[in-house]
PDB file of C-alpha atoms in Angstrom:
ATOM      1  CA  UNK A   1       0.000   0.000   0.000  1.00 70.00           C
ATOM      2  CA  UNK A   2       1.386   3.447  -0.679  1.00 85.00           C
ATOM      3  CA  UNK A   3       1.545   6.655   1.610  1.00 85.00           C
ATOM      4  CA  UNK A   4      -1.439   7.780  -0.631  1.00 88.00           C
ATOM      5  CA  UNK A   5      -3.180   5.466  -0.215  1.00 88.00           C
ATOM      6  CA  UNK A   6      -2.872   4.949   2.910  1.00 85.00           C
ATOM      7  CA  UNK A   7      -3.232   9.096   3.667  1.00 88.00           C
ATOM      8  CA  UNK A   8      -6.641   8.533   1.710  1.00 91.00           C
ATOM      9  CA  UNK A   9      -7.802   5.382   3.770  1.00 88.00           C
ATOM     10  CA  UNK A  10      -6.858   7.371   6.828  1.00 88.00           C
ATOM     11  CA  UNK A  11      -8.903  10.602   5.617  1.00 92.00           C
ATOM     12  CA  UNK A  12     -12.117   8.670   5.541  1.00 91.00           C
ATOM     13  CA  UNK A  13     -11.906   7.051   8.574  1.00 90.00           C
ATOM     14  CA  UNK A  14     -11.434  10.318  10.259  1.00 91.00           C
ATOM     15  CA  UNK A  15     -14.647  11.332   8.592  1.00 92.00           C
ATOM     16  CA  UNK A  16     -16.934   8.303   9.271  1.00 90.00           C
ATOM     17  CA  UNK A  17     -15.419   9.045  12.740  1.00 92.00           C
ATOM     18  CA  UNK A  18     -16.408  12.761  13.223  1.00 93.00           C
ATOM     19  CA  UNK A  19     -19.920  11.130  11.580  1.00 90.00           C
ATOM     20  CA  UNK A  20     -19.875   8.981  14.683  1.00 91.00           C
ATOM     21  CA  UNK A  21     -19.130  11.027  16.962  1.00 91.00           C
ATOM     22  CA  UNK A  22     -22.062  13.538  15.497  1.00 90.00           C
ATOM     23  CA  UNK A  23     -24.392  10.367  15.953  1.00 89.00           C
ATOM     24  CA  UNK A  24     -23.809   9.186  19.315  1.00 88.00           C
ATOM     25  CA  UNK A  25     -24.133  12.640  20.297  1.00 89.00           C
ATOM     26  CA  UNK A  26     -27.362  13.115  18.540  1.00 88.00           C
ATOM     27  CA  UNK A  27     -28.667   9.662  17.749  1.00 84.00           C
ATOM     28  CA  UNK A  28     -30.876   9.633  20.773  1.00 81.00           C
ATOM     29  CA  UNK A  29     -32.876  12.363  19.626  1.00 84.00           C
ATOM     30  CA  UNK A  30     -34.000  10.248  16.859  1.00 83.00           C
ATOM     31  CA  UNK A  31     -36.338   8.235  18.156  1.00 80.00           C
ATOM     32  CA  UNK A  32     -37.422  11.284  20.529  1.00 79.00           C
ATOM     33  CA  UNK A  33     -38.249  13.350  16.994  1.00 83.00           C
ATOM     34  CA  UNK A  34     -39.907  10.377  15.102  1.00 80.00           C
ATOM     35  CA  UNK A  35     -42.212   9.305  18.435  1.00 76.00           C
ATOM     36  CA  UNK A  36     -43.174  12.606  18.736  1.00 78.00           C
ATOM     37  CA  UNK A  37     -44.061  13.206  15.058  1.00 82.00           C
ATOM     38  CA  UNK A  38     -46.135  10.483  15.257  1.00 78.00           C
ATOM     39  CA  UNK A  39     -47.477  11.492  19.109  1.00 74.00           C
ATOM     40  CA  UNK A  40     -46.957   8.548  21.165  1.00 66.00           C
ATOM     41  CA  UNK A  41     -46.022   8.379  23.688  1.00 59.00           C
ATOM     42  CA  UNK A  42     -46.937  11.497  25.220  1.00 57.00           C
ATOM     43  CA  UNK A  43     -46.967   9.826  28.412  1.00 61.00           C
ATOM     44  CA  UNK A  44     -45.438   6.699  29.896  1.00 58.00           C
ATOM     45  CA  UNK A  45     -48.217   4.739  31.291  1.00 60.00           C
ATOM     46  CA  UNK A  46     -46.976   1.833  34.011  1.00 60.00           C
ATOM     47  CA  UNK A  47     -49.926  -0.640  34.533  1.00 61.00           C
ATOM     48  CA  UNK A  48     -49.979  -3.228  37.882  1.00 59.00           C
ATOM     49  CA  UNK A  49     -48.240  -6.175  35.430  1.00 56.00           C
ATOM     50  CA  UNK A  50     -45.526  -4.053  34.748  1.00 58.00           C
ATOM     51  CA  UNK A  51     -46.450  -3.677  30.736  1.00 59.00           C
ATOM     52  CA  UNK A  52     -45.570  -0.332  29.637  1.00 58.00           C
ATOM     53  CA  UNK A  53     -48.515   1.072  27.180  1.00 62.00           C
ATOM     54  CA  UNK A  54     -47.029   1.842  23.135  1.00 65.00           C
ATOM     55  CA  UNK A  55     -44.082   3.485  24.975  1.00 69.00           C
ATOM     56  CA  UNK A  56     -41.988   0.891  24.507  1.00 73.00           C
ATOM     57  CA  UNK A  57     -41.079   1.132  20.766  1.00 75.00           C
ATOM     58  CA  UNK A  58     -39.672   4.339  22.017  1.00 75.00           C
ATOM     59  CA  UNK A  59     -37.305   2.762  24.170  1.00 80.00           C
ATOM     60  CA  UNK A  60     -36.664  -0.086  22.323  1.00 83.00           C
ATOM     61  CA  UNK A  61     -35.334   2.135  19.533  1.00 82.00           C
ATOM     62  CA  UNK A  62     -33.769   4.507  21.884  1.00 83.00           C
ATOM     63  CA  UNK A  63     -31.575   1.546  22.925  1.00 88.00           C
ATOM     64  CA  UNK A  64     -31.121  -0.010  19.389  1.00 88.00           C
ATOM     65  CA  UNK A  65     -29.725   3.703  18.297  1.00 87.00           C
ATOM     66  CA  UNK A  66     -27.543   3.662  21.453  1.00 89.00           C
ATOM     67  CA  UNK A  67     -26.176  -0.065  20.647  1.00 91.00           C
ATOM     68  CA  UNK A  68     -25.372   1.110  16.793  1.00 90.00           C
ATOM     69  CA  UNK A  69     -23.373   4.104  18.081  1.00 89.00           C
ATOM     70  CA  UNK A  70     -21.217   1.632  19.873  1.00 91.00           C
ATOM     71  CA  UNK A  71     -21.119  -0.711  17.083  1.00 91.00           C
ATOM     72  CA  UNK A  72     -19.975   2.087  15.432  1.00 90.00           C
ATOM     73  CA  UNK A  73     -17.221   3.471  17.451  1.00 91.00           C
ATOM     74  CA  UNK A  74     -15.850  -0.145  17.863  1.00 92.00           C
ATOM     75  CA  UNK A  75     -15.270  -0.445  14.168  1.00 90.00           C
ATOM     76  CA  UNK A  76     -13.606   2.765  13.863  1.00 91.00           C
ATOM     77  CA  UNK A  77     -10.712   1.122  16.536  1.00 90.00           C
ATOM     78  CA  UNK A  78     -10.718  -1.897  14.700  1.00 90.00           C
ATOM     79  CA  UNK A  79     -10.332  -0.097  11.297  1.00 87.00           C
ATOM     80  CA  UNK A  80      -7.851   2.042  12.671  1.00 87.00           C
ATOM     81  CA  UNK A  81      -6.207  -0.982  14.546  1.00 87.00           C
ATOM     82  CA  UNK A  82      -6.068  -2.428  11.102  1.00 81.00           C
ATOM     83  CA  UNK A  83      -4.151   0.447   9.537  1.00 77.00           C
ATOM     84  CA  UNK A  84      -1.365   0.529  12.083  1.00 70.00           C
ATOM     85  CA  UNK A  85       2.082  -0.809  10.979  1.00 64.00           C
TER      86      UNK A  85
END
């Protein structure tokens, strides 16, 4: 591999990086803009059984987002792990 190439290899994975970065900083709001676009839930509702009303698609993708953030940051290391001599 050549020093451009490798400059240019090392260019984009500082900008899926800053990307990253941008999305586990904001990533969580996604699921915040979409429920409330659609208006649920307004309200978290906690019955007797423990079942949490149409709420929980809002966590559920809350977490997913969270878990693809880190899935993300841990393939920037590996990519960049990959690149070291």
């Amino acid at each position: 591999m050549t020093n451009a190439e490798r400059n240019q290899i090392n260019q984009r994975i500082a900008a899926l990086e800053r990307a990253s970065a941008l999305f586990g900083r904001f990533g969580g709001y996604v699921p915040l803009v979409i429920a409330f676009l659609n208006r649920w839930p307004t309200q978290v509702e906690l019955y007797p059984d423990w079942q949490v009303g149409e709420s929980w698609k809002f966590f559920l993708a809350s977490f997913l987002y969270f878990l693809a953030s880190l899935a993300l940051d841990r393939a920037i290391i590996f990519a960049k792990a990959d690149l070291d001599p």
